[in-house]
Structures are given as C-alpha cells and as structure tokens.
Tab-separated table of C-alpha atoms in Angstrom:
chain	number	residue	atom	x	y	z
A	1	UNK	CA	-96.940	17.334	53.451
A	2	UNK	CA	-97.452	14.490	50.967
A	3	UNK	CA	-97.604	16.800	48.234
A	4	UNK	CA	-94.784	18.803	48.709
A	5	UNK	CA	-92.371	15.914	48.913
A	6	UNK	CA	-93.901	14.675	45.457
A	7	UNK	CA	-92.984	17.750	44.005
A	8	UNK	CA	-89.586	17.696	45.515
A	9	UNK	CA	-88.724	14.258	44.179
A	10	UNK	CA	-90.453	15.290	40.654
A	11	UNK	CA	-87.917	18.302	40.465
A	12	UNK	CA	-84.974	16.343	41.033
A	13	UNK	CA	-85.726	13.504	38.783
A	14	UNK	CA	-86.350	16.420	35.901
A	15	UNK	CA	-82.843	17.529	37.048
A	16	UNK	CA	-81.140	14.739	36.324
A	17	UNK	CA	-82.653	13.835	33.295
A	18	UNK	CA	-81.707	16.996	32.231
A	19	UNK	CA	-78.085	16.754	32.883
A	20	UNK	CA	-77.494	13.413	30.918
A	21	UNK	CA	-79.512	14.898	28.026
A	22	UNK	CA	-76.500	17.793	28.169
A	23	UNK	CA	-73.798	15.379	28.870
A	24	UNK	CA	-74.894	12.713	26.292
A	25	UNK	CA	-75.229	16.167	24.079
A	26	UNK	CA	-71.867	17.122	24.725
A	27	UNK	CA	-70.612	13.283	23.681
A	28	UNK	CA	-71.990	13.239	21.063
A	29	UNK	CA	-70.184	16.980	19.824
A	30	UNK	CA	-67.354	15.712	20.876
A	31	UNK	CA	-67.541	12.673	19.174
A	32	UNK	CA	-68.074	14.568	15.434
A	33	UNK	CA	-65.350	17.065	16.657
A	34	UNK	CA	-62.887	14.353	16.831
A	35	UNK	CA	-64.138	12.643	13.775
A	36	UNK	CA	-63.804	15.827	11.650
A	37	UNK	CA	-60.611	16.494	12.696
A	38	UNK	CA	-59.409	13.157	11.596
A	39	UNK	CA	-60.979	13.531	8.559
A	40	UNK	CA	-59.585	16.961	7.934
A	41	UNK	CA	-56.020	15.254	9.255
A	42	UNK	CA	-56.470	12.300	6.736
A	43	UNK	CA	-57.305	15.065	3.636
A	44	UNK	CA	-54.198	17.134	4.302
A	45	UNK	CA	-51.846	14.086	4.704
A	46	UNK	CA	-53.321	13.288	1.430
A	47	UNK	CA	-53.014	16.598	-0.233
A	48	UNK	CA	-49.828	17.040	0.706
A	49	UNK	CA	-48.504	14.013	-1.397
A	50	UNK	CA	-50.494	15.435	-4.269
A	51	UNK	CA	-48.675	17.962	-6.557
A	52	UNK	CA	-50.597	19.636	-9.624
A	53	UNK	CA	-48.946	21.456	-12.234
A	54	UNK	CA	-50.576	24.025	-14.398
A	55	UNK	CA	-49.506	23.618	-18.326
A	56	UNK	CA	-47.542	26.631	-17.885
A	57	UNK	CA	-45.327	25.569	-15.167
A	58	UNK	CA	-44.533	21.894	-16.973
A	59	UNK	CA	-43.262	23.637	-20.164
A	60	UNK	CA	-41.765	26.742	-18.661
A	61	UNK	CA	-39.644	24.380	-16.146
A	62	UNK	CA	-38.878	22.178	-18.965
A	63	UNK	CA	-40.267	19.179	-17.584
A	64	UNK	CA	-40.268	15.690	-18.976
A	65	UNK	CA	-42.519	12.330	-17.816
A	66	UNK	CA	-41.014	8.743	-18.497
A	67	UNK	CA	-41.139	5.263	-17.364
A	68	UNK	CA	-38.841	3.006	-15.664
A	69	UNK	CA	-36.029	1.495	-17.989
A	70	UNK	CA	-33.886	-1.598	-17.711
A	71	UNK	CA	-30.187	-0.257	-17.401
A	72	UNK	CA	-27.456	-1.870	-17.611
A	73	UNK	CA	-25.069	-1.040	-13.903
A	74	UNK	CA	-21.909	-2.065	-13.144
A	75	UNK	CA	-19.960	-3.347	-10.357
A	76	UNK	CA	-16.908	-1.133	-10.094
A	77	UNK	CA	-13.384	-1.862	-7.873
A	78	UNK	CA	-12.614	1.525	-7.174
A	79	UNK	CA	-8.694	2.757	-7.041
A	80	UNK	CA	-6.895	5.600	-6.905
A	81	UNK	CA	-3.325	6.499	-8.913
A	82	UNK	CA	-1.802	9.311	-11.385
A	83	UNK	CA	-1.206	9.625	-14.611
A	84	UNK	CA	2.186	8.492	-15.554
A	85	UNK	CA	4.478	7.687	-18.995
A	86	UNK	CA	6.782	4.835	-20.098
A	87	UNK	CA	10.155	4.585	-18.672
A	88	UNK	CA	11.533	5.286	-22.006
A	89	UNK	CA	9.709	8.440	-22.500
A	90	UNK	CA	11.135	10.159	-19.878
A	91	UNK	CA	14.987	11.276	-19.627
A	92	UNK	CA	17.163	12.659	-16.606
A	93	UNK	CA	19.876	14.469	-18.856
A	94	UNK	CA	23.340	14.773	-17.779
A	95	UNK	CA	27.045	15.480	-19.028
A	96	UNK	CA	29.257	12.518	-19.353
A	97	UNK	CA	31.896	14.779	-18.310
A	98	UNK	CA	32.355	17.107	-15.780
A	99	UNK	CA	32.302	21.149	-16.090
A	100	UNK	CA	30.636	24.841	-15.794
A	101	UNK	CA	27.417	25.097	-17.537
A	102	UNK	CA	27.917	28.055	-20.235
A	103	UNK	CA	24.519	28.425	-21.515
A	104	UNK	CA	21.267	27.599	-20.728
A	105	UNK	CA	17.952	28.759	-22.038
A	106	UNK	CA	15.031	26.828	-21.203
A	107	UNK	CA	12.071	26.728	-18.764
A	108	UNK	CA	9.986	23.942	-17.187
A	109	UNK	CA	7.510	22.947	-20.139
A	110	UNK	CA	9.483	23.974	-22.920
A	111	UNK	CA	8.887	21.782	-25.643
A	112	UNK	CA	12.234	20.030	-27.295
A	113	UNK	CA	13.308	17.672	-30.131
A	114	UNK	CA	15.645	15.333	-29.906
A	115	UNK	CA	18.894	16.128	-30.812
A	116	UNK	CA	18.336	19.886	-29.913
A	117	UNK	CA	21.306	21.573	-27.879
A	118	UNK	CA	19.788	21.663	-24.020
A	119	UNK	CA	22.799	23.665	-22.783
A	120	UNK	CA	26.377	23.760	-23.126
A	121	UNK	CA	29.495	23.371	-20.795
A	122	UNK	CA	32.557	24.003	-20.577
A	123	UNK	CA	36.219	22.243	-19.367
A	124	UNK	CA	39.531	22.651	-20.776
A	125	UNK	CA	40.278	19.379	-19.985
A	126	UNK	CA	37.671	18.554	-23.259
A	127	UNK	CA	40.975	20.528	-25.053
A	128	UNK	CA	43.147	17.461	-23.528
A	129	UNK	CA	40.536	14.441	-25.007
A	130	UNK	CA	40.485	15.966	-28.279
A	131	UNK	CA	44.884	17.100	-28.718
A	132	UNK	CA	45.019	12.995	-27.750
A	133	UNK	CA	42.634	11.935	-30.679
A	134	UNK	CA	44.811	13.894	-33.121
A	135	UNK	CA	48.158	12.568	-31.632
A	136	UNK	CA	47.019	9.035	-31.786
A	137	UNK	CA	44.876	9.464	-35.497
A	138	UNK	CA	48.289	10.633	-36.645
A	139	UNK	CA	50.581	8.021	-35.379
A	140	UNK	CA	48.006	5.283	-36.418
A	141	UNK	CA	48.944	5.939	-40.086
A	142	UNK	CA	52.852	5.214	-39.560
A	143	UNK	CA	51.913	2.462	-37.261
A	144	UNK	CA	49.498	0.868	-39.828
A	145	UNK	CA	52.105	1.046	-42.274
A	146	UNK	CA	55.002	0.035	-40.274
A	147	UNK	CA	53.182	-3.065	-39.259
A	148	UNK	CA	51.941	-4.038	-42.439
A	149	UNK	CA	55.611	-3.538	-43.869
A	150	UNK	CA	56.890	-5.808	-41.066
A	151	UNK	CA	54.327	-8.504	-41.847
A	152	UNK	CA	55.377	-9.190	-45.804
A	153	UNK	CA	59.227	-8.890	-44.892
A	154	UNK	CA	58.698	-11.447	-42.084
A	155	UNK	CA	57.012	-13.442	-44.664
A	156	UNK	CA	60.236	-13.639	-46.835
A	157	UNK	CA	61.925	-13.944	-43.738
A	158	UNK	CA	63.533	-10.674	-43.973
A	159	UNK	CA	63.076	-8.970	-40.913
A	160	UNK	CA	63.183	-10.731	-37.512
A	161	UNK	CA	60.603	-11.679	-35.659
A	162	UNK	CA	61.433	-8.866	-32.678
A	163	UNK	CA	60.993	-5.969	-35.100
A	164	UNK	CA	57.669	-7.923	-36.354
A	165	UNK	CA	56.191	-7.977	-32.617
A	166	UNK	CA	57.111	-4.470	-31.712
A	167	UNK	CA	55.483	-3.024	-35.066
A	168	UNK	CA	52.383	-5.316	-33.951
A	169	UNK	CA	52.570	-4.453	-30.359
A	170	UNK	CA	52.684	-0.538	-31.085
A	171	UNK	CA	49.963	-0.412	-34.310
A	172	UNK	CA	47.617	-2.518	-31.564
A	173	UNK	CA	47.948	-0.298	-28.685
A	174	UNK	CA	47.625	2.676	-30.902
A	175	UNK	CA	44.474	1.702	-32.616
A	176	UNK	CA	43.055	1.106	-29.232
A	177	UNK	CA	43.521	4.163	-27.771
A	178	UNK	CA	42.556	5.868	-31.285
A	179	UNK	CA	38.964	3.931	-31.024
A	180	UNK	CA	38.613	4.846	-27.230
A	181	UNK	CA	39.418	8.614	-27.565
A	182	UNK	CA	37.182	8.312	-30.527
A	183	UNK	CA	33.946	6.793	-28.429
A	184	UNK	CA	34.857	9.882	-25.753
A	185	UNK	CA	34.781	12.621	-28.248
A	186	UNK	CA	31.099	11.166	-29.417
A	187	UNK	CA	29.899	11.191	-26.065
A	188	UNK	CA	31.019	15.060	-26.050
A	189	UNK	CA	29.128	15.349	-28.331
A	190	UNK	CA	31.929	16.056	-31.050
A	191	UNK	CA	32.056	14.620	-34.426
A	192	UNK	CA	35.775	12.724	-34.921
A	193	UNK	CA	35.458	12.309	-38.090
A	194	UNK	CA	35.356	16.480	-38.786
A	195	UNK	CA	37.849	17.152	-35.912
A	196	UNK	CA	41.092	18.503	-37.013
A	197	UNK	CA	43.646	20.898	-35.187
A	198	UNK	CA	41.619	23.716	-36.464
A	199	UNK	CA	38.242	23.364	-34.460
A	200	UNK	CA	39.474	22.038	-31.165
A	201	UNK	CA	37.081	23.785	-28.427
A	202	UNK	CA	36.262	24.364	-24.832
A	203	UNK	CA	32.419	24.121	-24.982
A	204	UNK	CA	30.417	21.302	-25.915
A	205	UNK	CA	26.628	20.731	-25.992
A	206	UNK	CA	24.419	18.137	-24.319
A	207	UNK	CA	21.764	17.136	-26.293
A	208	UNK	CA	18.369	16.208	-26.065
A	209	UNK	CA	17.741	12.271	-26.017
A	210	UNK	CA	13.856	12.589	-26.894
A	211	UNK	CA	11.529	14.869	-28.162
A	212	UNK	CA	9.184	16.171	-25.690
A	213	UNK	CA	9.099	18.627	-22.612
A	214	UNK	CA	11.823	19.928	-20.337
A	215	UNK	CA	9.586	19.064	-17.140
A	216	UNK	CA	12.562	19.841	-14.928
A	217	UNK	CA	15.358	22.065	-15.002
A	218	UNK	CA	18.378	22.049	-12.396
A	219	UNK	CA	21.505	23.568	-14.039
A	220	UNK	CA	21.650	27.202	-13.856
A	221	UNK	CA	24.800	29.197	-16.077
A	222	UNK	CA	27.782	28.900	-14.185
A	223	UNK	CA	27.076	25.844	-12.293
A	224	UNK	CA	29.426	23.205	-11.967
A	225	UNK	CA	27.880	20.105	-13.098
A	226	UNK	CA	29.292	16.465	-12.324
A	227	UNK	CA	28.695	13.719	-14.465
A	228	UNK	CA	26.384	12.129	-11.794
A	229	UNK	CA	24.081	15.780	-11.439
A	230	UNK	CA	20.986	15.679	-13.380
A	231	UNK	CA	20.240	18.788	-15.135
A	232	UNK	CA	17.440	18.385	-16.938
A	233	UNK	CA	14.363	16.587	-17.218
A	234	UNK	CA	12.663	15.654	-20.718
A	235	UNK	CA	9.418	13.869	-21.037
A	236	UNK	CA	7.382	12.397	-23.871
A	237	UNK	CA	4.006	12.768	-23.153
A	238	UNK	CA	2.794	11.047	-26.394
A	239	UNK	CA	1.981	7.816	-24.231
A	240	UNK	CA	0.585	9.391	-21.312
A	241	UNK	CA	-1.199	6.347	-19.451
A	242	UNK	CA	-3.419	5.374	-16.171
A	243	UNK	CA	-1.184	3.698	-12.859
A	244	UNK	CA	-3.650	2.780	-10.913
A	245	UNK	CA	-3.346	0.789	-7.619
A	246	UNK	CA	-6.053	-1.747	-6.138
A	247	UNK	CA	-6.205	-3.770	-3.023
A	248	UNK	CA	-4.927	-7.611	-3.303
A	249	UNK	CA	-8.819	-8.783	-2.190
A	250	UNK	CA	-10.131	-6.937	-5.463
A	251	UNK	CA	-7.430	-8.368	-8.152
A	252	UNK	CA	-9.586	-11.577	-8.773
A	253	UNK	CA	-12.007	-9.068	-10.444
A	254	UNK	CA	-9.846	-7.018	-12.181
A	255	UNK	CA	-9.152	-8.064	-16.344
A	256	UNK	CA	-7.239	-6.802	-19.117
A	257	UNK	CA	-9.919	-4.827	-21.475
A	258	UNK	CA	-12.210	-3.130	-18.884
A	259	UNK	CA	-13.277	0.532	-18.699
A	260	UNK	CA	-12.253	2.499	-16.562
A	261	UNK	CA	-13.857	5.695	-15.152
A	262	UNK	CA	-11.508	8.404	-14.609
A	263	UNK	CA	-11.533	11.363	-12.462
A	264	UNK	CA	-9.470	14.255	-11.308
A	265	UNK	CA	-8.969	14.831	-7.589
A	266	UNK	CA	-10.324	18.449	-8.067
A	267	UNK	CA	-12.612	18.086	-10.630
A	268	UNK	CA	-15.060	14.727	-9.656
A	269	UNK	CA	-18.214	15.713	-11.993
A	270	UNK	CA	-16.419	15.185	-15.327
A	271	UNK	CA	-15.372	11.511	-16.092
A	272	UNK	CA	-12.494	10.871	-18.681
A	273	UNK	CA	-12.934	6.966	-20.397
A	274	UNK	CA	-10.014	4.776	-20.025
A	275	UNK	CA	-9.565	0.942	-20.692
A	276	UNK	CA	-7.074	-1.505	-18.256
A	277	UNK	CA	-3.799	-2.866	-20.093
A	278	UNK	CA	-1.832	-4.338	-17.862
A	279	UNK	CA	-2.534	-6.189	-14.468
A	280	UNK	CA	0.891	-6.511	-12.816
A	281	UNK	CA	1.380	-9.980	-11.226
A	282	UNK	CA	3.242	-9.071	-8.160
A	283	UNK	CA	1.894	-7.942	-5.033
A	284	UNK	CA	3.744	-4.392	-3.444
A	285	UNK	CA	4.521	-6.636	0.056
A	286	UNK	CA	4.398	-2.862	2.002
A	287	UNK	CA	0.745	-1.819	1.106
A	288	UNK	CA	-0.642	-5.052	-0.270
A	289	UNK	CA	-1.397	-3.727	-3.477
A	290	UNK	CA	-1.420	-4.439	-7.295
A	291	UNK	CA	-0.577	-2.137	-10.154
A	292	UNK	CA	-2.917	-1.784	-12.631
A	293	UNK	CA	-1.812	0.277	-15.787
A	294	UNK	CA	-4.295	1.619	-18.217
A	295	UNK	CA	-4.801	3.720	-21.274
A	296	UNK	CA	-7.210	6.372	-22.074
A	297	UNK	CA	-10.023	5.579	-25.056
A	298	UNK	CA	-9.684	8.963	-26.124
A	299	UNK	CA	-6.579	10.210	-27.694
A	300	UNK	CA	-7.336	13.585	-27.555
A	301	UNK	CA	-7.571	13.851	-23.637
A	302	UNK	CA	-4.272	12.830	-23.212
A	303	UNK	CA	-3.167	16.911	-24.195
A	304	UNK	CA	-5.261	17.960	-21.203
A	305	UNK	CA	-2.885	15.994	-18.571
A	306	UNK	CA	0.748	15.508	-17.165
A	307	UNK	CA	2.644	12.755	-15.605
A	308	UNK	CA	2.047	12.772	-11.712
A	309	UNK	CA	-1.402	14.493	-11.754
A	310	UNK	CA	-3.451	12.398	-9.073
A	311	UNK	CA	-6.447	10.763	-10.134
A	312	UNK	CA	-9.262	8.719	-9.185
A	313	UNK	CA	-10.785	5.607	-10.680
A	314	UNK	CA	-13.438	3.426	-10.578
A	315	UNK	CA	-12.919	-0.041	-12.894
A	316	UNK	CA	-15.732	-1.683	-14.211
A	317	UNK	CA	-15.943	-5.021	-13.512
A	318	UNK	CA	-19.549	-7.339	-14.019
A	319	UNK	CA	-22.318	-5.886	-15.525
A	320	UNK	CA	-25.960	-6.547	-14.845
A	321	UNK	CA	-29.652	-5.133	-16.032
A	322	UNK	CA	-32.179	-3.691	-13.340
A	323	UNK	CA	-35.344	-1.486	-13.745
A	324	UNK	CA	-34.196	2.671	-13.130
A	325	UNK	CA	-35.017	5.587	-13.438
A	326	UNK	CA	-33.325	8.956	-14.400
A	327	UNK	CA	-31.305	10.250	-11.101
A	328	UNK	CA	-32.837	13.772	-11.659
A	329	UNK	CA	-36.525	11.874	-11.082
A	330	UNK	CA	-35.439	11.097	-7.409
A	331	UNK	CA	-35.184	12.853	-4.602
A	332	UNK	CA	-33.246	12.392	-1.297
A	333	UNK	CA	-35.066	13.282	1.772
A	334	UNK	CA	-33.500	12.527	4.942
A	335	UNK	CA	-32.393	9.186	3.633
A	336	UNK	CA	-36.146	8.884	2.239
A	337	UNK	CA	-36.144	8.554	-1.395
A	338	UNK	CA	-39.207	9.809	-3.222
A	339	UNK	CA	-40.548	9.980	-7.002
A	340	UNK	CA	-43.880	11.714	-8.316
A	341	UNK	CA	-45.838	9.486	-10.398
A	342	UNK	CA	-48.413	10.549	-13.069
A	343	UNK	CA	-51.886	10.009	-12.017
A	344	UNK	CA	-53.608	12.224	-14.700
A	345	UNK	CA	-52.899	15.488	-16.456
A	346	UNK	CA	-50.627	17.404	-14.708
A	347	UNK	CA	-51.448	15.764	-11.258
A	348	UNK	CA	-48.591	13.752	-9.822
A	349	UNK	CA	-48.083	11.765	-6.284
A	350	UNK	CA	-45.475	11.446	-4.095
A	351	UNK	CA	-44.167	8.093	-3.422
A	352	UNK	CA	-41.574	6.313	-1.725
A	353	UNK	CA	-39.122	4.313	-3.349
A	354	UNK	CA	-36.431	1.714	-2.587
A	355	UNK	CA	-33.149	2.391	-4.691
A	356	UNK	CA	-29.845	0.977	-5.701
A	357	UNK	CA	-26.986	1.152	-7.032
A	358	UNK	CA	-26.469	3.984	-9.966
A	359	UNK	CA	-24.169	4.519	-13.045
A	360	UNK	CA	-24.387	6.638	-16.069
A	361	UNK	CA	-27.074	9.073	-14.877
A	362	UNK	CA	-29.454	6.084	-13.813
A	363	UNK	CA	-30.623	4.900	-10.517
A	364	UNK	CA	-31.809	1.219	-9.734
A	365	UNK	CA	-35.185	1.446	-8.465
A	366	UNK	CA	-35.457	-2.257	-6.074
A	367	UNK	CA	-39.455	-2.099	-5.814
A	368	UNK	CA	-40.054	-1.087	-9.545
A	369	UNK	CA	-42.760	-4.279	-9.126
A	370	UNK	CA	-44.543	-1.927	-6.848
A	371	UNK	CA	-45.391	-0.119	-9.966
A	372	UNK	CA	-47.940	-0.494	-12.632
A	373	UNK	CA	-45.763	-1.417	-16.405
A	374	UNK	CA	-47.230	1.872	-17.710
A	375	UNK	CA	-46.739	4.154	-14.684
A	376	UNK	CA	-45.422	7.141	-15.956
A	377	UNK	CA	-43.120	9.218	-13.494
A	378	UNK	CA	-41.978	13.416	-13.314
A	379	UNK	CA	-38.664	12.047	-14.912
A	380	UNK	CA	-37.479	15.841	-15.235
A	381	UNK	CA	-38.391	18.528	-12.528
A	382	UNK	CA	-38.793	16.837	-9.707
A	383	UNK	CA	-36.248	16.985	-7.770
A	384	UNK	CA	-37.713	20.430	-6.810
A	385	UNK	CA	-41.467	19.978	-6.292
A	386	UNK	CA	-40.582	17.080	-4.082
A	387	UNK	CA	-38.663	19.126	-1.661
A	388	UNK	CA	-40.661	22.084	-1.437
C-alpha cells in the first residue's frame, strides 16, 4: 500500500511540473509575439514617413530640392471696391433744349471724340431762337448808330436830353437781348457768327463733351427728350483708378504710397499691382468706412477693365522677414502641415511643420529652428508624394 501511494504522489508532482513548463512556454511565445509585432509596428510607422525616389522619377516629375529662405511677408488690411474714373471723365449728355431726337447711331461702347455729333434733334421752336438773333443783330446796327449820333449832338447841346436817353435806353436793351440770343444759339450748338437768313434750321446736334466711350445710351429716334433726360453716357477711361473701402479700425494703418494687391471677383488667382493715392479723411457715418482711392502700377492693365467692375484688395501695410519655404513644398493634411526633407540621395522624410502667414508664393515656416541650417527640403513635387 505504501508503494502505490508513492507512485501516486510521484505522478502528480510530474504533472504539474509539466504544466508550468507549458505555461511558462507559452509566456514566453507570447512574450516575443508581442515584441515582434511592436517591432514590426515601429518599422512600418517608420517606413511610412520615408519616401525614396528613383533618378527617373525626380527628373521626369521635374522636381527641385531647396532650403528655407528669409522672405520678406506683409501685413495686409484687406478691402473690397470697383474700379472707378474721375468725375470729370465721365459725362451724362443732354439737350439744353427740348425736342424729338432725329438721329441716332451709336451703341454702348462706341468709342467717341469730343466734339463728335452724338445725335441730333429737332424743334421748330430752334426756328423762333434763331429769326430773334437776326431781328435783334439787325436793329443793333441802327441802334448803335442812333445812340452814338445822340451822344456827340448832346455834347454840343443839340439834341435834348429825352431823345439822348431813349437812343441809350433802346441800343442797351437791344445789345442785351442780341448777346443772350447769341449765348442760346451756342448752346444749340449753332455758330452766330455764320448764321444768316439763309441757313436757319430745325435740327441741331448735341455734341460730345469728352473723348471716350458711349457707356450708356437712352435716347432712341423719335423720342422726345427734355432738357433734364439724359441721353447718353460718355466715359474717359484714360484714368481708370482703384475705390476701395476699409473699415474705420484699419485706417491708422493705411498710407499714401502702399501696394496694393488687386483681384477680380471672378478671377482670384491672377493679382493686378496697384499703389494707394488718396486716403479720404471722412468717415461714411452709415457703414463706418473710409475711401481709399488708388492707381494701378501698370498702365497697360488699365485697357483690360471698366468703371464699376467689382474688385477685391488686399493693401500692404508693415513688412517683416521670417524663414519660408516655397508653398508648393507644403502640404495640407487635415490641418497637418507636412514637408519632406532630404536625408540622402533621393530618400526624403516626412515631417511636420508649424506655418504662418504667406505672400508671394512663400510660406512662413514658425519652427524653421527645428531644422538643421543646411537641411535641404523636396521644394518642388511634393505636394503629391506627401498625400499619397
């Protein structure tokens, strides 16, 4: 009986050192499972930020390396306005006197001189103005000569001094209608000085009082136009210039002589130059803003606009130097912004970045210190790889 329970407790002490050899066995497997996997985890966390490029694909993509540059960036008040001209290059043409437009040939955009015949109209009453000139040119010469007469015999007291007056009295009223009929017929347009009984007429022409563009055109042939109607529009657009308007908080910053960056509403990638004249000195008490007038630096884009086209601009105001880099060597990820820098040949990491503010095709890198001086970054090209 002895025996048998020795064997019994010798079995079961070989059993259970047999199943912590397995479990500690199993640990340990475990153990260099988990271990792997991390390392495998760690290498592919790594690889991923690793790019390599063969020679092929750097010159076939046209890619380009460079280091980060001090720039020069700006702080801009940003507005928004039109393009707009002078007051005195623009004209609201009417007739001084009322009556039926004849003729009229233009179109908006038709280019004019000044003095050019816009249209013509018609009135007999113009018949009336000009019979009245005559009558009173011709009476004036009698008159003239009357009164003269009358002045040298009242000197040699030869005449009284009644038929004196009245000679005065009539040459003076005369003359004054003569000059005011005179002033009329100019303002129609028709030369006094040429006018005789011959070449009285109906029709006279309004002319142009600028060269430039007819913009606008109202009258139509037939239409009856009073002297207060406006029937056509002509604008110079020689001194096409920038109205711009900026809020009263921002007009501390704002100086005669800055730049100006100019854009069109519908067209935001291309960015005309322009400088600030004027800074107006009132405040508009409605919107609380200040008008800002400017002119573009180029005299040749003033062709490719007209007054009243809406614009967008962004004045320069302070300038100040930071480290960048090219905007194309940045990529936006979620709000992430990453660069690839050089680490040899074609190899290239992925790293994040802190940016700022950018201007002229240049982005403020903030933690360019994180750098080495001669890191050398994808400056060209990497927009892509970095989002792939």
């Amino acid at each position: 009986m002895k025996n048998t329970h020795y064997n019994s407790s010798n079995s079961i002490f070989f059993k259970r050192l047999l199943l912590v050899a397995i479990m500690a066995l199993a640990s340990c497997n475990s153990n260099e499972k988990t271990e792997a996997a991390n390392t495998a985890e760690t290498e592919t966390t790594e690889d991923t930020d690793m790019i390599t490029i063969t020679e092929n694909q750097f010159s076939a993509g046209n890619m380009e390396v460079g280091k980060v540059t001090t720039q020069p960036f700006n702080t801009i008040v940003k507005a928004n306005g039109m393009f707009a001209v002078p007051p005195e290059n623009q004209a609201d043409v009417s007739a001084y006197f009322a009556g039926y437009v004849k003729n009229i040939s233009l179109l908006p955009g038709d280019p004019v001189k000044k003095g050019q015949t816009l249209f013509t109209i018609e009135n007999p009453e113009y018949v009336q103005v000009q019979q009245d000139f005559l009558e009173a040119k011709g009476r004036l010469n009698y008159l003239k000569s009357d009164y003269e007469r009358q002045k040298e015999l009242i000197a040699d007291n030869v005449t009284s001094k009644k038929n004196f007056l009245k000679a005065e009295s009539e040459y003076t009223v005369t003359l004054a209608q003569f000059q005011s009929l005179k002033k009329r017929l100019s303002l129609m347009n028709i030369n006094p000085n040429t006018l005789s009984g011959e070449n009285i007429r109906s029709v006279i022409s309004v002319p142009s009082p600028l060269t430039g563009y007819a913009t606008t055109i109202n009258a139509t042939k037939g239409m009856y136009l009073n002297p207060s109607d406006v029937a056509v529009t002509v604008t110079n657009t020689d001194d096409l210039h920038i109205e711009l308007k900026i809020f009263e908080k921002d007009l501390p910053m704002v100086k005669e002589g800055q730049f100006i960056n100019v854009r069109l509403q519908n067209d935001m990638n291309k960015v005309y130059q322009g400088k600030v004249h004027l800074v107006n000195k009132a405040i508009n008490a409605q919107d609380r803003t200040v008008a800002i007038h400017g002119d573009l630096v180029n005299e040749s884009d003033v062709k490719l606009f007209a007054p009243g086209m809406y614009i967008e601009g962004e004045i320069l105001t302070t300038t100040s130097e930071h480290p960048a880099l090219p905007v194309e060597a940045v990529a936006n990820i979620d709000n992430d912004y990453f660069v690839l820098v050089k680490e040899n040949g074609t190899t290239f990491k992925r790293v994040l970045v802190k940016v700022g503010a950018t201007n002229n095709g240049f982005i403020q890198i903030i933690n360019a210190n994180d750098f080495k001086g001669d890191s050398e970054f994808l400056t060209k090209g990497a927009f892509n790889l970095i989002t792939e």
